[in-house]
C-alpha cells in the first residue's frame, strides 16, 4: 500500500498511533493460513481496520491489508 514494512510492537504503535488519535478503532482479522514446517512456522491473515472519529460530522476511514508473521524455533 505504498508504505514501508512494519516490524515489531513499537513499529505498530508508530504506524497506527496518529491514525488512532481521538478515534474508535475496530480491527477484524481473518486467518488465511497457519503452517509449521520443521523449525519454521508462519501465519498469513487479512485485516480490516476501521477508524471512527469521535465527532459525528467526520468520516470513518477504513484500511484493508494482509499480514505475514514468521516464527523460528531456537
PDB file of N, CA and C in Angstrom:
ATOM      1  N   UNK A   1       0.816  -1.199   0.000  1.00  0.00           N
ATOM      2  CA  UNK A   1       0.000   0.000   0.000  1.00  0.00           C
ATOM      3  C   UNK A   1       0.851   1.251   0.000  1.00  0.00           C
ATOM      4  N   UNK A   2       2.066   1.132  -0.501  1.00  0.00           N
ATOM      5  CA  UNK A   2       2.904   2.306  -0.621  1.00  0.00           C
ATOM      6  C   UNK A   2       3.599   2.727   0.652  1.00  0.00           C
ATOM      7  N   UNK A   3       3.604   1.861   1.658  1.00  0.00           N
ATOM      8  CA  UNK A   3       4.272   2.182   2.916  1.00  0.00           C
ATOM      9  C   UNK A   3       5.387   1.174   3.163  1.00  0.00           C
ATOM     10  N   UNK A   4       6.366   1.566   3.963  1.00  0.00           N
ATOM     11  CA  UNK A   4       7.416   0.603   4.294  1.00  0.00           C
ATOM     12  C   UNK A   4       6.888  -0.499   5.214  1.00  0.00           C
ATOM     13  N   UNK A   5       7.592  -1.615   5.261  1.00  0.00           N
ATOM     14  CA  UNK A   5       7.244  -2.744   6.120  1.00  0.00           C
ATOM     15  C   UNK A   5       7.244  -2.297   7.586  1.00  0.00           C
ATOM     16  N   UNK A   6       6.317  -2.823   8.366  1.00  0.00           N
ATOM     17  CA  UNK A   6       6.237  -2.528   9.799  1.00  0.00           C
ATOM     18  C   UNK A   6       6.798  -3.729  10.547  1.00  0.00           C
ATOM     19  N   UNK A   7       7.712  -3.475  11.473  1.00  0.00           N
ATOM     20  CA  UNK A   7       8.307  -4.564  12.244  1.00  0.00           C
ATOM     21  C   UNK A   7       8.178  -4.288  13.728  1.00  0.00           C
ATOM     22  N   UNK A   8       7.715  -5.294  14.476  1.00  0.00           N
ATOM     23  CA  UNK A   8       7.676  -5.226  15.932  1.00  0.00           C
ATOM     24  C   UNK A   8       6.553  -4.382  16.501  1.00  0.00           C
ATOM     25  N   UNK A   9       6.413  -4.497  17.822  1.00  0.00           N
ATOM     26  CA  UNK A   9       5.346  -3.773  18.527  1.00  0.00           C
ATOM     27  C   UNK A   9       5.514  -2.260  18.431  1.00  0.00           C
ATOM     28  N   UNK A  10       6.723  -1.794  18.652  1.00  0.00           N
ATOM     29  CA  UNK A  10       6.939  -0.345  18.607  1.00  0.00           C
ATOM     30  C   UNK A  10       6.667   0.193  17.200  1.00  0.00           C
ATOM     31  N   UNK A  11       7.024  -0.572  16.188  1.00  0.00           N
ATOM     32  CA  UNK A  11       6.720  -0.176  14.816  1.00  0.00           C
ATOM     33  C   UNK A  11       5.228  -0.069  14.571  1.00  0.00           C
ATOM     34  N   UNK A  12       4.465  -1.020  15.137  1.00  0.00           N
ATOM     35  CA  UNK A  12       2.999  -0.957  15.006  1.00  0.00           C
ATOM     36  C   UNK A  12       2.447   0.270  15.716  1.00  0.00           C
ATOM     37  N   UNK A  13       2.964   0.555  16.912  1.00  0.00           N
ATOM     38  CA  UNK A  13       2.487   1.738  17.644  1.00  0.00           C
ATOM     39  C   UNK A  13       2.740   3.022  16.847  1.00  0.00           C
ATOM     40  N   UNK A  14       3.926   3.135  16.279  1.00  0.00           N
ATOM     41  CA  UNK A  14       4.239   4.329  15.481  1.00  0.00           C
ATOM     42  C   UNK A  14       3.359   4.414  14.237  1.00  0.00           C
ATOM     43  N   UNK A  15       3.120   3.261  13.600  1.00  0.00           N
ATOM     44  CA  UNK A  15       2.367   3.247  12.346  1.00  0.00           C
ATOM     45  C   UNK A  15       0.907   3.648  12.531  1.00  0.00           C
ATOM     46  N   UNK A  16       0.269   3.174  13.606  1.00  0.00           N
ATOM     47  CA  UNK A  16      -1.160   3.471  13.766  1.00  0.00           C
ATOM     48  C   UNK A  16      -1.440   4.549  14.800  1.00  0.00           C
ATOM     49  N   UNK A  17      -0.427   4.995  15.521  1.00  0.00           N
ATOM     50  CA  UNK A  17      -0.636   5.970  16.587  1.00  0.00           C
ATOM     51  C   UNK A  17      -1.346   7.223  16.142  1.00  0.00           C
ATOM     52  N   UNK A  18      -0.904   7.830  15.058  1.00  0.00           N
ATOM     53  CA  UNK A  18      -1.524   9.054  14.565  1.00  0.00           C
ATOM     54  C   UNK A  18      -2.930   8.821  14.034  1.00  0.00           C
ATOM     55  N   UNK A  19      -3.136   7.693  13.376  1.00  0.00           N
ATOM     56  CA  UNK A  19      -4.460   7.387  12.836  1.00  0.00           C
ATOM     57  C   UNK A  19      -5.478   7.125  13.941  1.00  0.00           C
ATOM     58  N   UNK A  20      -5.020   6.557  15.048  1.00  0.00           N
ATOM     59  CA  UNK A  20      -5.936   6.173  16.122  1.00  0.00           C
ATOM     60  C   UNK A  20      -6.255   7.310  17.082  1.00  0.00           C
ATOM     61  N   UNK A  21      -5.508   8.401  17.028  1.00  0.00           N
ATOM     62  CA  UNK A  21      -5.718   9.510  17.963  1.00  0.00           C
ATOM     63  C   UNK A  21      -7.145  10.046  17.861  1.00  0.00           C
ATOM     64  N   UNK A  22      -7.835  10.089  18.989  1.00  0.00           N
ATOM     65  CA  UNK A  22      -9.208  10.615  19.083  1.00  0.00           C
ATOM     66  C   UNK A  22     -10.202   9.869  18.200  1.00  0.00           C
ATOM     67  N   UNK A  23      -9.957   8.593  17.948  1.00  0.00           N
ATOM     68  CA  UNK A  23     -10.865   7.790  17.138  1.00  0.00           C
ATOM     69  C   UNK A  23     -11.098   6.434  17.796  1.00  0.00           C
ATOM     70  N   UNK A  24     -12.240   5.867  17.517  1.00  0.00           N
ATOM     71  CA  UNK A  24     -12.511   4.491  17.918  1.00  0.00           C
ATOM     72  C   UNK A  24     -11.912   3.599  16.835  1.00  0.00           C
ATOM     73  N   UNK A  25     -11.196   2.547  17.237  1.00  0.00           N
ATOM     74  CA  UNK A  25     -10.528   1.661  16.280  1.00  0.00           C
ATOM     75  C   UNK A  25     -11.116   0.262  16.403  1.00  0.00           C
ATOM     76  N   UNK A  26     -11.639  -0.267  15.299  1.00  0.00           N
ATOM     77  CA  UNK A  26     -12.153  -1.636  15.237  1.00  0.00           C
ATOM     78  C   UNK A  26     -11.301  -2.408  14.243  1.00  0.00           C
ATOM     79  N   UNK A  27     -10.818  -3.590  14.648  1.00  0.00           N
ATOM     80  CA  UNK A  27      -9.973  -4.404  13.785  1.00  0.00           C
ATOM     81  C   UNK A  27     -10.617  -5.779  13.633  1.00  0.00           C
ATOM     82  N   UNK A  28     -10.760  -6.204  12.389  1.00  0.00           N
ATOM     83  CA  UNK A  28     -11.256  -7.545  12.080  1.00  0.00           C
ATOM     84  C   UNK A  28     -10.139  -8.298  11.372  1.00  0.00           C
ATOM     85  N   UNK A  29      -9.804  -9.495  11.891  1.00  0.00           N
ATOM     86  CA  UNK A  29      -8.727 -10.300  11.312  1.00  0.00           C
ATOM     87  C   UNK A  29      -9.321 -11.607  10.812  1.00  0.00           C
ATOM     88  N   UNK A  30      -8.942 -11.997   9.594  1.00  0.00           N
ATOM     89  CA  UNK A  30      -9.368 -13.264   9.013  1.00  0.00           C
ATOM     90  C   UNK A  30      -8.134 -14.095   8.713  1.00  0.00           C
ATOM     91  N   UNK A  31      -8.046 -15.250   9.340  1.00  0.00           N
ATOM     92  CA  UNK A  31      -6.903 -16.140   9.138  1.00  0.00           C
ATOM     93  C   UNK A  31      -6.988 -16.794   7.762  1.00  0.00           C
ATOM     94  N   UNK A  32      -5.873 -16.766   7.021  1.00  0.00           N
ATOM     95  CA  UNK A  32      -5.811 -17.407   5.710  1.00  0.00           C
ATOM     96  C   UNK A  32      -4.995 -18.696   5.758  1.00  0.00           C
ATOM     97  N   UNK A  33      -3.873 -18.654   6.496  1.00  0.00           N
ATOM     98  CA  UNK A  33      -3.005 -19.831   6.516  1.00  0.00           C
ATOM     99  C   UNK A  33      -2.139 -19.813   7.772  1.00  0.00           C
ATOM    100  N   UNK A  34      -2.007 -20.976   8.404  1.00  0.00           N
ATOM    101  CA  UNK A  34      -1.070 -21.177   9.508  1.00  0.00           C
ATOM    102  C   UNK A  34      -0.361 -22.489   9.223  1.00  0.00           C
ATOM    103  N   UNK A  35       0.974 -22.453   9.161  1.00  0.00           N
ATOM    104  CA  UNK A  35       1.738 -23.664   8.836  1.00  0.00           C
ATOM    105  C   UNK A  35       2.976 -23.746   9.696  1.00  0.00           C
ATOM    106  N   UNK A  36       3.386 -24.968   9.961  1.00  0.00           N
ATOM    107  CA  UNK A  36       4.645 -25.240  10.631  1.00  0.00           C
ATOM    108  C   UNK A  36       5.389 -26.256   9.782  1.00  0.00           C
ATOM    109  N   UNK A  37       6.628 -25.918   9.427  1.00  0.00           N
ATOM    110  CA  UNK A  37       7.477 -26.813   8.641  1.00  0.00           C
ATOM    111  C   UNK A  37       8.844 -26.835   9.309  1.00  0.00           C
ATOM    112  N   UNK A  38       9.182 -27.958   9.919  1.00  0.00           N
ATOM    113  CA  UNK A  38      10.467 -28.060  10.611  1.00  0.00           C
ATOM    114  C   UNK A  38      10.548 -27.053  11.746  1.00  0.00           C
ATOM    115  N   UNK A  39      11.580 -26.220  11.728  1.00  0.00           N
ATOM    116  CA  UNK A  39      11.790 -25.214  12.759  1.00  0.00           C
ATOM    117  C   UNK A  39      11.141 -23.867  12.436  1.00  0.00           C
ATOM    118  N   UNK A  40      10.351 -23.814  11.382  1.00  0.00           N
ATOM    119  CA  UNK A  40       9.733 -22.560  10.974  1.00  0.00           C
ATOM    120  C   UNK A  40       8.219 -22.681  10.952  1.00  0.00           C
ATOM    121  N   UNK A  41       7.575 -21.572  11.183  1.00  0.00           N
ATOM    122  CA  UNK A  41       6.129 -21.500  11.088  1.00  0.00           C
ATOM    123  C   UNK A  41       5.744 -20.129  10.579  1.00  0.00           C
ATOM    124  N   UNK A  42       4.548 -20.025  10.042  1.00  0.00           N
ATOM    125  CA  UNK A  42       4.084 -18.719   9.583  1.00  0.00           C
ATOM    126  C   UNK A  42       2.575 -18.607   9.692  1.00  0.00           C
ATOM    127  N   UNK A  43       2.143 -17.376   9.728  1.00  0.00           N
ATOM    128  CA  UNK A  43       0.735 -17.018   9.790  1.00  0.00           C
ATOM    129  C   UNK A  43       0.504 -15.983   8.703  1.00  0.00           C
ATOM    130  N   UNK A  44      -0.534 -16.182   7.919  1.00  0.00           N
ATOM    131  CA  UNK A  44      -0.942 -15.200   6.912  1.00  0.00           C
ATOM    132  C   UNK A  44      -2.410 -14.887   7.185  1.00  0.00           C
ATOM    133  N   UNK A  45      -2.733 -13.609   7.251  1.00  0.00           N
ATOM    134  CA  UNK A  45      -4.104 -13.207   7.506  1.00  0.00           C
ATOM    135  C   UNK A  45      -4.444 -11.891   6.833  1.00  0.00           C
ATOM    136  N   UNK A  46      -5.709 -11.674   6.628  1.00  0.00           N
ATOM    137  CA  UNK A  46      -6.216 -10.403   6.105  1.00  0.00           C
ATOM    138  C   UNK A  46      -6.786  -9.612   7.267  1.00  0.00           C
ATOM    139  N   UNK A  47      -6.728  -8.295   7.162  1.00  0.00           N
ATOM    140  CA  UNK A  47      -7.306  -7.472   8.218  1.00  0.00           C
ATOM    141  C   UNK A  47      -8.023  -6.265   7.640  1.00  0.00           C
ATOM    142  N   UNK A  48      -9.002  -5.803   8.393  1.00  0.00           N
ATOM    143  CA  UNK A  48      -9.729  -4.568   8.085  1.00  0.00           C
ATOM    144  C   UNK A  48      -9.678  -3.729   9.347  1.00  0.00           C
ATOM    145  N   UNK A  49      -9.201  -2.495   9.217  1.00  0.00           N
ATOM    146  CA  UNK A  49      -9.151  -1.568  10.342  1.00  0.00           C
ATOM    147  C   UNK A  49     -10.084  -0.412  10.026  1.00  0.00           C
ATOM    148  N   UNK A  50     -11.000  -0.142  10.950  1.00  0.00           N
ATOM    149  CA  UNK A  50     -11.977   0.943  10.771  1.00  0.00           C
ATOM    150  C   UNK A  50     -11.739   1.977  11.866  1.00  0.00           C
ATOM    151  N   UNK A  51     -11.412   3.204  11.453  1.00  0.00           N
ATOM    152  CA  UNK A  51     -11.193   4.327  12.370  1.00  0.00           C
ATOM    153  C   UNK A  51     -12.432   5.213  12.347  1.00  0.00           C
ATOM    154  N   UNK A  52     -13.137   5.292  13.472  1.00  0.00           N
ATOM    155  CA  UNK A  52     -14.351   6.095  13.558  1.00  0.00           C
ATOM    156  C   UNK A  52     -14.074   7.310  14.443  1.00  0.00           C
ATOM    157  N   UNK A  53     -14.159   8.521  13.879  1.00  0.00           N
ATOM    158  CA  UNK A  53     -13.902   9.732  14.666  1.00  0.00           C
ATOM    159  C   UNK A  53     -14.929   9.896  15.791  1.00  0.00           C
ATOM    160  N   UNK A  54     -14.515  10.568  16.854  1.00  0.00           N
ATOM    161  CA  UNK A  54     -15.408  10.807  17.992  1.00  0.00           C
ATOM    162  C   UNK A  54     -16.465  11.857  17.648  1.00  0.00           C
ATOM    163  N   UNK A  55     -16.194  12.696  16.657  1.00  0.00           N
ATOM    164  CA  UNK A  55     -17.178  13.697  16.228  1.00  0.00           C
ATOM    165  C   UNK A  55     -17.997  13.122  15.078  1.00  0.00           C
ATOM    166  N   UNK A  56     -19.320  13.150  15.189  1.00  0.00           N
ATOM    167  CA  UNK A  56     -20.181  12.542  14.170  1.00  0.00           C
ATOM    168  C   UNK A  56     -20.047  13.145  12.770  1.00  0.00           C
ATOM    169  N   UNK A  57     -19.609  14.384  12.663  1.00  0.00           N
ATOM    170  CA  UNK A  57     -19.519  15.035  11.352  1.00  0.00           C
ATOM    171  C   UNK A  57     -18.353  14.507  10.515  1.00  0.00           C
ATOM    172  N   UNK A  58     -17.337  13.931  11.140  1.00  0.00           N
ATOM    173  CA  UNK A  58     -16.159  13.450  10.412  1.00  0.00           C
ATOM    174  C   UNK A  58     -16.425  12.058   9.832  1.00  0.00           C
ATOM    175  N   UNK A  59     -15.744  11.752   8.736  1.00  0.00           N
ATOM    176  CA  UNK A  59     -15.950  10.477   8.044  1.00  0.00           C
ATOM    177  C   UNK A  59     -15.125   9.354   8.670  1.00  0.00           C
ATOM    178  N   UNK A  60     -15.652   8.140   8.583  1.00  0.00           N
ATOM    179  CA  UNK A  60     -14.943   6.946   9.028  1.00  0.00           C
ATOM    180  C   UNK A  60     -13.933   6.554   7.955  1.00  0.00           C
ATOM    181  N   UNK A  61     -12.749   6.133   8.370  1.00  0.00           N
ATOM    182  CA  UNK A  61     -11.703   5.690   7.457  1.00  0.00           C
ATOM    183  C   UNK A  61     -11.531   4.183   7.607  1.00  0.00           C
ATOM    184  N   UNK A  62     -11.421   3.479   6.480  1.00  0.00           N
ATOM    185  CA  UNK A  62     -11.240   2.032   6.503  1.00  0.00           C
ATOM    186  C   UNK A  62      -9.987   1.662   5.726  1.00  0.00           C
ATOM    187  N   UNK A  63      -9.176   0.778   6.305  1.00  0.00           N
ATOM    188  CA  UNK A  63      -7.978   0.268   5.632  1.00  0.00           C
ATOM    189  C   UNK A  63      -8.045  -1.242   5.588  1.00  0.00           C
ATOM    190  N   UNK A  64      -7.627  -1.823   4.475  1.00  0.00           N
ATOM    191  CA  UNK A  64      -7.560  -3.267   4.311  1.00  0.00           C
ATOM    192  C   UNK A  64      -6.111  -3.651   4.077  1.00  0.00           C
ATOM    193  N   UNK A  65      -5.732  -4.833   4.548  1.00  0.00           N
ATOM    194  CA  UNK A  65      -4.367  -5.263   4.320  1.00  0.00           C
ATOM    195  C   UNK A  65      -4.185  -6.734   4.626  1.00  0.00           C
ATOM    196  N   UNK A  66      -2.956  -7.194   4.469  1.00  0.00           N
ATOM    197  CA  UNK A  66      -2.600  -8.581   4.735  1.00  0.00           C
ATOM    198  C   UNK A  66      -1.360  -8.574   5.609  1.00  0.00           C
ATOM    199  N   UNK A  67      -1.299  -9.523   6.535  1.00  0.00           N
ATOM    200  CA  UNK A  67      -0.131  -9.607   7.407  1.00  0.00           C
ATOM    201  C   UNK A  67       0.536 -10.969   7.255  1.00  0.00           C
ATOM    202  N   UNK A  68       1.837 -10.966   7.461  1.00  0.00           N
ATOM    203  CA  UNK A  68       2.644 -12.179   7.448  1.00  0.00           C
ATOM    204  C   UNK A  68       3.507 -12.146   8.694  1.00  0.00           C
ATOM    205  N   UNK A  69       3.396 -13.188   9.515  1.00  0.00           N
ATOM    206  CA  UNK A  69       4.216 -13.307  10.711  1.00  0.00           C
ATOM    207  C   UNK A  69       5.020 -14.592  10.586  1.00  0.00           C
ATOM    208  N   UNK A  70       6.339 -14.470  10.706  1.00  0.00           N
ATOM    209  CA  UNK A  70       7.232 -15.625  10.615  1.00  0.00           C
ATOM    210  C   UNK A  70       7.766 -15.986  11.995  1.00  0.00           C
ATOM    211  N   UNK A  71       7.853 -17.272  12.260  1.00  0.00           N
ATOM    212  CA  UNK A  71       8.383 -17.770  13.527  1.00  0.00           C
ATOM    213  C   UNK A  71       9.531 -18.721  13.227  1.00  0.00           C
ATOM    214  N   UNK A  72      10.542 -18.700  14.110  1.00  0.00           N
ATOM    215  CA  UNK A  72      11.649 -19.641  14.024  1.00  0.00           C
ATOM    216  C   UNK A  72      11.917 -20.202  15.405  1.00  0.00           C
ATOM    217  N   UNK A  73      11.946 -21.506  15.490  1.00  0.00           N
ATOM    218  CA  UNK A  73      12.235 -22.147  16.766  1.00  0.00           C
ATOM    219  C   UNK A  73      13.747 -22.084  17.006  1.00  0.00           C
ATOM    220  N   UNK A  74      14.128 -21.629  18.189  1.00  0.00           N
ATOM    221  CA  UNK A  74      15.551 -21.677  18.546  1.00  0.00           C
ATOM    222  C   UNK A  74      15.715 -21.730  20.040  1.00  0.00           C
TER     223      UNK A  74
END
